[in-house]
Coordinates of C-alpha atoms and ligand atoms in Angstrom, one line a residue:
M1 CA 0.9 -13.5 -34.4
S2 CA -1.3 -10.4 -35.5
L3 CA -0.5 -8.4 -32.4
R4 CA 3.1 -7.7 -34.3
K5 CA 1.4 -5.8 -36.8
N6 CA -1.3 -4.1 -34.9
K7 CA -2.1 -0.7 -35.3
V8 CA -2.9 -0.2 -31.6
P9 CA 0.2 -0.3 -29.5
R10 CA -0.3 -3.1 -27.0
R11 CA -0.7 -2.3 -23.3
V12 CA 0.5 -4.2 -20.7
Y13 CA 0.1 -2.6 -17.4
L14 CA 2.2 -4.2 -14.6
D15 CA 2.3 -1.7 -12.1
Y16 CA -0.9 -2.4 -10.1
A17 CA 1.1 -1.5 -6.7
A18 CA 1.6 2.3 -8.0
T19 CA -2.0 2.5 -8.9
T20 CA -4.8 0.7 -10.4
P21 CA -7.4 1.5 -12.7
V22 CA -10.8 2.1 -11.7
R23 CA -13.4 -0.6 -12.3
R24 CA -16.2 -0.5 -14.3
E25 CA -18.7 -1.4 -11.4
V26 CA -17.1 1.4 -9.5
A27 CA -17.1 4.1 -12.1
R28 CA -20.8 3.3 -12.8
A29 CA -21.8 3.3 -9.0
M30 CA -19.8 6.9 -8.9
A31 CA -21.2 8.4 -12.0
P32 CA -24.6 9.7 -10.2
F33 CA -23.0 12.0 -7.9
F34 CA -20.8 13.7 -10.3
V35 CA -23.7 15.5 -12.1
N36 CA -27.4 14.7 -11.1
E37 CA -27.0 13.8 -7.1
F38 CA -24.4 16.5 -6.5
G39 CA -26.0 17.5 -3.3
N40 CA -24.0 18.6 -0.4
P41 CA -24.4 15.9 2.5
A42 CA -24.3 18.6 5.3
T43 CA -27.7 19.8 3.8
L44 CA -31.5 19.3 4.7
Y45 CA -33.5 18.9 1.5
R46 CA -33.6 15.7 -0.1
L47 CA -30.5 16.0 -2.7
G48 CA -28.5 16.5 -0.1
T49 CA -30.0 13.7 2.1
A50 CA -29.4 11.5 -0.7
A51 CA -25.9 12.2 -0.9
Y52 CA -25.4 11.8 2.9
Q53 CA -27.1 8.5 2.7
A54 CA -24.5 7.5 -0.2
V55 CA -22.0 8.6 2.4
S56 CA -23.0 6.7 4.8
Q57 CA -23.8 3.4 3.0
S58 CA -20.2 3.5 1.8
R59 CA -19.1 3.8 5.7
T60 CA -20.8 0.8 6.5
A61 CA -19.1 -1.1 3.7
V62 CA -15.5 0.1 4.7
A63 CA -16.4 -0.6 8.5
S64 CA -17.9 -4.2 7.3
A65 CA -14.6 -4.9 5.3
L66 CA -12.6 -4.0 8.3
S67 CA -15.0 -5.9 10.8
T68 CA -16.1 -2.7 13.0
T69 CA -18.5 -0.3 13.4
P70 CA -19.0 2.5 10.6
D71 CA -18.7 5.2 13.7
T72 CA -15.1 4.2 13.6
I73 CA -14.4 5.3 9.7
V74 CA -13.3 8.6 8.4
F75 CA -12.7 9.4 5.0
T76 CA -9.9 10.9 3.8
S77 CA -8.0 12.2 0.4
G78 CA -6.1 9.1 0.2
G79 CA -3.7 7.0 2.2
T80 CA -1.2 9.8 2.2
E81 CA -3.9 11.6 4.3
A82 CA -5.0 8.6 6.5
N83 CA -1.3 8.3 7.7
N84 CA -0.9 11.7 8.2
L85 CA -3.9 11.9 10.5
A86 CA -2.8 8.8 12.3
L87 CA 1.0 10.1 13.0
F88 CA 0.1 13.9 13.4
G89 CA -3.4 13.7 14.9
L90 CA -2.0 11.2 17.6
G91 CA 1.3 13.0 17.9
R92 CA -0.5 16.5 18.4
Q93 CA -2.9 15.0 20.8
T94 CA -0.5 13.3 23.0
P95 CA 0.7 14.8 26.7
P96 CA 4.2 15.7 26.4
R97 CA 5.8 12.6 28.5
F98 CA 4.7 10.6 25.6
R99 CA 6.9 11.5 22.5
H100 CA 8.1 8.3 21.4
L101 CA 7.5 6.8 18.3
V102 CA 8.2 3.5 16.9
T103 CA 8.3 2.5 13.4
T104 CA 10.3 1.0 11.0
A105 CA 12.8 1.7 8.3
I106 CA 10.4 0.5 5.1
E107 CA 7.4 2.7 5.6
H108 CA 5.9 4.9 2.7
R109 CA 7.1 8.0 2.8
S110 CA 3.6 9.4 4.2
V111 CA 4.6 7.7 7.2
L112 CA 8.5 8.2 7.2
E113 CA 8.0 12.2 6.7
P114 CA 5.6 13.0 9.5
A115 CA 7.8 10.8 11.6
R116 CA 10.7 12.8 10.6
Q117 CA 8.7 16.2 11.1
L118 CA 7.8 14.8 14.6
Q119 CA 11.5 14.4 15.3
K120 CA 12.1 17.7 14.5
E121 CA 9.6 18.9 16.8
G122 CA 11.1 17.3 19.8
W123 CA 9.8 13.4 19.5
R124 CA 12.5 10.5 19.5
V125 CA 11.9 7.9 16.8
S126 CA 13.1 4.2 16.8
Y127 CA 13.2 2.8 13.3
I128 CA 13.3 -1.0 13.6
P129 CA 15.3 -2.6 11.1
V130 CA 14.0 -5.6 9.0
N131 CA 15.5 -8.8 8.2
A132 CA 17.0 -9.6 4.6
D133 CA 13.6 -10.2 3.3
G134 CA 12.0 -7.1 4.7
L135 CA 10.2 -8.9 7.6
V136 CA 10.1 -7.1 11.1
D137 CA 10.6 -9.2 13.9
P138 CA 7.8 -8.7 16.8
R139 CA 10.6 -8.8 19.3
Q140 CA 12.5 -5.9 17.7
V141 CA 9.4 -3.7 18.5
L142 CA 9.2 -4.8 22.0
R143 CA 12.7 -4.1 22.4
V144 CA 12.6 -0.3 21.8
L145 CA 9.4 0.6 24.0
R146 CA 9.4 2.5 26.8
P147 CA 6.7 3.8 29.1
T148 CA 7.1 7.1 27.2
T149 CA 6.4 5.4 23.5
A150 CA 3.2 7.4 22.3
L151 CA 2.5 5.1 18.8
V152 CA 3.7 2.3 16.8
S153 CA 3.5 2.4 13.1
V154 CA 4.2 -0.7 11.2
M155 CA 2.7 -1.2 7.6
Q156 CA 0.4 -3.9 6.9
A157 CA 2.2 -4.9 3.5
N158 CA 5.0 -3.0 1.9
N159 CA 4.4 -1.4 -2.1
E160 CA 7.9 -2.1 -2.8
I161 CA 8.6 -5.9 -2.3
G162 CA 5.2 -7.3 -1.0
A163 CA 6.6 -8.0 2.5
V164 CA 3.5 -8.9 4.8
Q165 CA 4.1 -7.9 8.2
P166 CA 3.2 -9.8 11.6
I167 CA 0.8 -7.5 12.5
A168 CA -1.6 -9.4 14.7
E169 CA 1.2 -10.7 16.6
I170 CA 2.9 -7.2 17.4
G171 CA -0.8 -6.2 18.0
R172 CA -0.9 -9.1 20.9
Q173 CA 2.7 -7.9 22.2
L174 CA 1.6 -4.3 22.7
L175 CA -1.6 -5.5 24.4
K176 CA 0.4 -7.2 26.8
F177 CA 2.9 -4.3 27.0
R178 CA 0.1 -1.8 27.8
R179 CA -1.8 -4.2 30.5
T180 CA 1.9 -4.7 32.3
N181 CA 2.3 -0.7 32.5
S182 CA -1.8 -0.4 33.3
S183 CA -1.5 2.4 30.5
S184 CA -3.5 2.9 26.8
Y185 CA -0.3 3.8 25.2
P186 CA 1.3 2.9 23.1
Y187 CA -1.2 3.1 20.2
F188 CA -0.8 1.1 17.0
H189 CA -1.0 2.0 13.6
T190 CA -0.7 0.0 10.3
D191 CA -0.6 1.3 7.0
A192 CA -2.9 -1.3 5.0
C193 CA -2.8 0.8 1.5
Q194 CA -1.1 -2.5 0.0
A195 CA -3.5 -5.0 1.7
V196 CA -7.0 -4.7 1.0
S197 CA -7.4 -6.8 -2.0
Y198 CA -5.6 -9.3 -0.8
L199 CA -5.3 -10.2 2.9
E200 CA -8.1 -10.2 5.8
L201 CA -8.3 -6.8 7.6
A202 CA -10.2 -7.6 10.9
V203 CA -9.2 -4.4 13.1
D204 CA -9.8 -6.5 16.3
K205 CA -7.9 -9.7 15.2
L206 CA -5.1 -7.5 14.2
H207 CA -5.4 -5.5 17.3
V208 CA -4.8 -2.2 15.8
D209 CA -6.2 1.3 17.1
L210 CA -5.7 3.1 13.5
L211 CA -5.5 1.2 10.2
S212 CA -5.3 3.6 6.9
I213 CA -6.6 2.4 3.4
S214 CA -6.5 3.8 -0.1
A215 CA -9.2 3.4 -3.0
S216 CA -6.5 4.2 -5.5
K217 CA -4.6 0.7 -5.1
L218 CA -8.1 -1.3 -5.0
Y219 CA -9.6 -0.3 -8.2
G220 CA -11.2 2.6 -6.6
P221 CA -10.9 6.3 -7.5
K222 CA -7.5 8.3 -6.8
G223 CA -8.0 10.8 -4.2
A224 CA -10.1 8.7 -1.8
G225 CA -9.1 6.7 1.3
A226 CA -10.1 6.1 5.0
L227 CA -8.4 5.9 8.7
Y228 CA -10.2 3.3 11.0
I229 CA -10.0 5.2 14.5
R230 CA -10.8 2.8 17.3
R231 CA -13.3 4.6 19.5
G232 CA -11.5 6.3 22.5
V233 CA -8.4 7.0 20.2
P234 CA -7.8 10.9 21.0
L235 CA -6.7 12.7 17.3
L236 CA -6.5 16.3 16.8
P237 CA -7.8 16.6 13.4
L238 CA -5.9 18.0 10.2
L239 CA -8.1 19.8 8.6
M240 CA -10.5 22.0 10.9
G241 CA -13.7 23.9 9.9
G242 CA -17.3 22.6 9.0
G243 CA -17.3 19.7 11.4
Q244 CA -17.5 16.8 8.8
E245 CA -17.0 13.4 9.5
A246 CA -18.0 13.9 13.3
G247 CA -15.3 16.7 13.7
R248 CA -12.2 14.2 12.9
R249 CA -11.7 15.7 9.0
A250 CA -13.6 19.1 7.8
G251 CA -14.6 19.8 4.4
T252 CA -17.4 18.9 2.0
E253 CA -17.2 15.2 1.3
N254 CA -15.8 13.8 -2.0
V255 CA -19.0 12.2 -2.3
P256 CA -18.1 10.0 -5.8
G257 CA -14.9 9.4 -4.3
I258 CA -16.4 7.9 -1.1
V259 CA -18.9 6.1 -3.1
G260 CA -16.0 4.7 -5.2
L261 CA -13.9 3.3 -2.4
G262 CA -17.3 1.8 -0.8
A263 CA -17.9 0.1 -3.8
A264 CA -14.3 -1.0 -4.5
V265 CA -13.5 -2.2 -1.2
T266 CA -17.0 -4.6 -1.1
L267 CA -16.1 -6.0 -4.4
G268 CA -12.4 -6.5 -3.4
V269 CA -13.4 -8.0 0.3
T270 CA -15.9 -10.4 -1.7
E271 CA -13.5 -11.6 -4.6
R272 CA -10.0 -11.8 -2.1
D273 CA -10.0 -15.4 -2.2
D274 CA -10.5 -15.8 -5.9
V275 CA -8.1 -13.2 -6.4
V276 CA -5.3 -14.5 -4.4
Q277 CA -5.4 -17.7 -5.8
R278 CA -5.3 -16.1 -9.2
M279 CA -2.3 -13.5 -8.4
R280 CA -0.5 -16.4 -6.6
A281 CA -0.6 -18.9 -9.9
L282 CA 0.0 -16.2 -12.1
A283 CA 3.0 -14.4 -10.3
G284 CA 4.4 -18.1 -9.3
W285 CA 4.3 -19.0 -13.2
F286 CA 5.8 -15.9 -14.4
W287 CA 8.8 -16.0 -11.5
N288 CA 9.5 -19.5 -12.5
Q289 CA 9.9 -18.3 -16.2
L290 CA 12.0 -15.4 -15.2
R291 CA 14.3 -18.0 -13.2
K292 CA 14.9 -20.3 -16.3
Q293 CA 15.4 -17.9 -18.9
F294 CA 17.4 -15.3 -17.0
P295 CA 20.0 -17.3 -14.9
G296 CA 21.2 -14.6 -12.0
V297 CA 17.8 -13.1 -11.4
R298 CA 16.9 -12.3 -7.8
L299 CA 13.5 -12.1 -6.3
L300 CA 13.5 -9.1 -3.4
G301 CA 11.7 -9.7 -0.4
P302 CA 10.3 -12.7 1.3
P303 CA 9.4 -16.0 -0.9
P304 CA 6.4 -16.3 -2.4
G305 CA 3.9 -17.5 0.5
S306 CA 1.9 -16.1 3.1
N307 CA 4.6 -13.5 4.0
R308 CA 4.2 -12.3 0.5
L309 CA 1.7 -10.0 -1.6
P310 CA 0.5 -12.6 -4.3
H311 CA 1.0 -10.0 -6.8
N312 CA 4.2 -8.5 -6.4
L313 CA 7.7 -9.5 -7.7
N314 CA 10.5 -7.2 -7.0
I315 CA 13.6 -8.6 -9.1
I316 CA 17.2 -7.8 -9.4
F317 CA 18.2 -8.0 -13.3
P318 CA 21.8 -8.5 -13.3
D319 CA 22.6 -8.1 -16.9
V320 CA 20.5 -4.4 -17.2
E321 CA 19.7 -1.6 -14.8
G322 CA 16.0 -1.2 -13.8
E323 CA 15.6 2.3 -15.0
T324 CA 16.8 1.1 -18.6
L325 CA 14.5 -2.0 -18.5
V326 CA 11.6 0.1 -17.6
L327 CA 12.3 2.6 -20.6
Y328 CA 13.0 0.1 -23.0
L329 CA 9.7 -2.1 -21.8
D330 CA 7.9 1.2 -22.4
R331 CA 8.7 1.5 -25.6
G332 CA 6.6 -1.8 -26.1
G333 CA 3.8 -0.6 -24.3
I334 CA 4.7 -2.5 -21.0
S335 CA 4.4 -0.8 -18.0
C336 CA 6.7 -1.4 -14.5
S337 CA 8.5 0.2 -12.2
T338 CA 12.1 0.7 -10.6
A339 CA 10.6 1.4 -7.1
A340 CA 8.0 3.0 -5.3
A341 CA 6.4 5.4 -8.1
C342 CA 6.6 8.3 -5.3
A343 CA 10.1 7.6 -4.8
S344 CA 11.5 7.6 -8.3
L345 CA 10.4 11.3 -8.6
A346 CA 12.8 11.9 -5.7
Q347 CA 15.4 10.2 -7.3
E348 CA 17.5 8.5 -4.7
P349 CA 18.0 5.1 -3.9
S350 CA 14.8 3.1 -2.5
Q351 CA 15.2 3.2 1.4
V352 CA 13.3 -0.1 1.3
L353 CA 15.5 -1.7 -0.7
S354 CA 18.4 -0.2 1.3
A355 CA 17.2 -1.4 4.4
L356 CA 17.0 -5.1 3.1
G357 CA 20.9 -4.3 3.2
L358 CA 21.3 -4.2 -0.9
S359 CA 24.0 -1.8 -2.0
N360 CA 23.2 1.1 -4.6
Q361 CA 24.7 -0.5 -7.2
E362 CA 22.2 -4.0 -6.7
I363 CA 19.5 -1.3 -6.1
A364 CA 19.8 -0.3 -9.8
H365 CA 19.3 -3.8 -10.9
A366 CA 15.6 -4.0 -9.1
V367 CA 12.4 -3.8 -11.2
R368 CA 8.9 -4.1 -9.6
F369 CA 6.2 -6.3 -11.8
S370 CA 3.0 -6.1 -9.9
L371 CA 0.0 -7.8 -11.5
G372 CA -3.7 -7.2 -11.6
Q373 CA -7.0 -7.7 -12.7
S374 CA -6.2 -7.7 -16.1
T375 CA -2.9 -9.6 -16.4
T376 CA -3.0 -12.8 -18.6
R377 CA -0.4 -15.5 -19.3
Q378 CA -0.2 -14.0 -22.7
D379 CA 0.8 -10.7 -21.3
L380 CA 3.2 -12.1 -19.4
N381 CA 4.7 -14.3 -22.4
Y382 CA 5.1 -11.0 -24.3
V383 CA 7.0 -9.2 -21.6
L384 CA 9.4 -12.3 -21.1
R385 CA 9.9 -12.0 -25.0
S386 CA 10.4 -8.5 -24.6
L387 CA 12.9 -9.0 -21.8
N388 CA 15.0 -11.7 -24.0
T389 CA 15.2 -8.9 -26.4
I390 CA 16.4 -6.1 -24.1
Q391 CA 18.7 -8.7 -22.6
R392 CA 20.2 -9.6 -25.6
I393 CA 21.0 -5.9 -26.8
F394 CA 22.8 -5.5 -23.5
K395 CA 24.8 -8.5 -23.2
H396 CA 26.4 -7.9 -26.7
G397 CA 26.7 -4.4 -26.0
S398 CA 25.2 -3.0 -29.1
A399 CA 22.9 -0.2 -27.0
A400 CA 25.3 -0.6 -23.9
S401 CA 28.3 2.2 -23.6
Ligands
PLP1 C1 0.2 4.4 -2.2 C2 0.2 3.9 -0.8 C3 0.5 5.2 0.1 C4 -0.6 6.5 -0.1 O1 -1.7 6.4 -0.8 P1 -2.4 7.4 -1.6 O2 -3.8 7.4 -1.8 O3 -1.6 7.5 -2.8 O4 -2.1 9.0 -0.8 C5 0.2 5.1 1.6 N1 1.0 3.6 1.7 C6 1.3 2.8 1.1 C7 1.6 1.5 1.5 C8 1.2 2.9 -0.6 O5 1.2 1.8 -1.5

């Protein structure tokens, strides 16, 4: 094949769960707002009002993707800020008798670390365990609720193992609990950063009060995201100053980023059904090939189906350590991950995989492939060939030791 002698190194990106490229359509929508339409949305002249209108349009687009109204959308610097705003914003506004937070063992660190900080500030935090597939049982949530619970935060879809949580069911249970206790507490937050391209996210059907999204995971720009805040949910802003975002997030708006988020969300929702089908078929085929060619491989997380994001394959490779695989595959232009991108910086075993009951030894053999828009069967065949080569080297010990 001519690719072997290709001067341009081949690039196969299989880490869409870490971040996505910006789609051309999205980059095109953003472009005018860097140079020509650079106005500050808070100003009164046409340049400013044009920027204000662009931000408003994006707000409408994001609201419509979540089946809600624009006044419930606050733009942030990404999923991390949205999650921090949900936990700290609500936490710092909560009367002292509500100092109990319920979350799960497999949240993104932008939920877990604020939870730990609240703990340091005197909160009680309950971490719900997950089953061996990484799924939360709604009954476990009910079991830990108390009249003092202020907030429940359960992610919609997990970034490492693609587990899709029963958010609507948990939401229904929480509504019942509130009704029984005639209380507006606990509020319900979900981190939906991984979900927008693959799952329907109608906030009323999910019964959530707060929902986080990130443009960086849906073919939009990095550094842009949003938090849905149901009307009437009390939040103290993290950033105070100029009163932007109806006083909920001060600072001159990231107009190009917000425009990019709006464009990306609209495209993502429009194409969702097709993308889900395509990803499911492609990932299913890849997994079957892996199983055939590498006896002993294990898929971590829920089996393929409605409880799993269609593009995510987190796999244990018995013969080679995950980190070694990632580095060897990278030599062939293939990008994949051992764990959440942020967790690999921290160099500790993935908490998510630990929560599944895996040993550190097993965790060391896990590799995550996350497919996306540009992934083809040829790409995956190339990965399979590369994996074969690496496995051969390691099985026969020439590169081991
Ligand atoms: C990426 C991600 C985040 C953080 O989003 P940023 O935009 O990178 O701050 C939060 N939660 C989940 C599940 C994610 O995948």
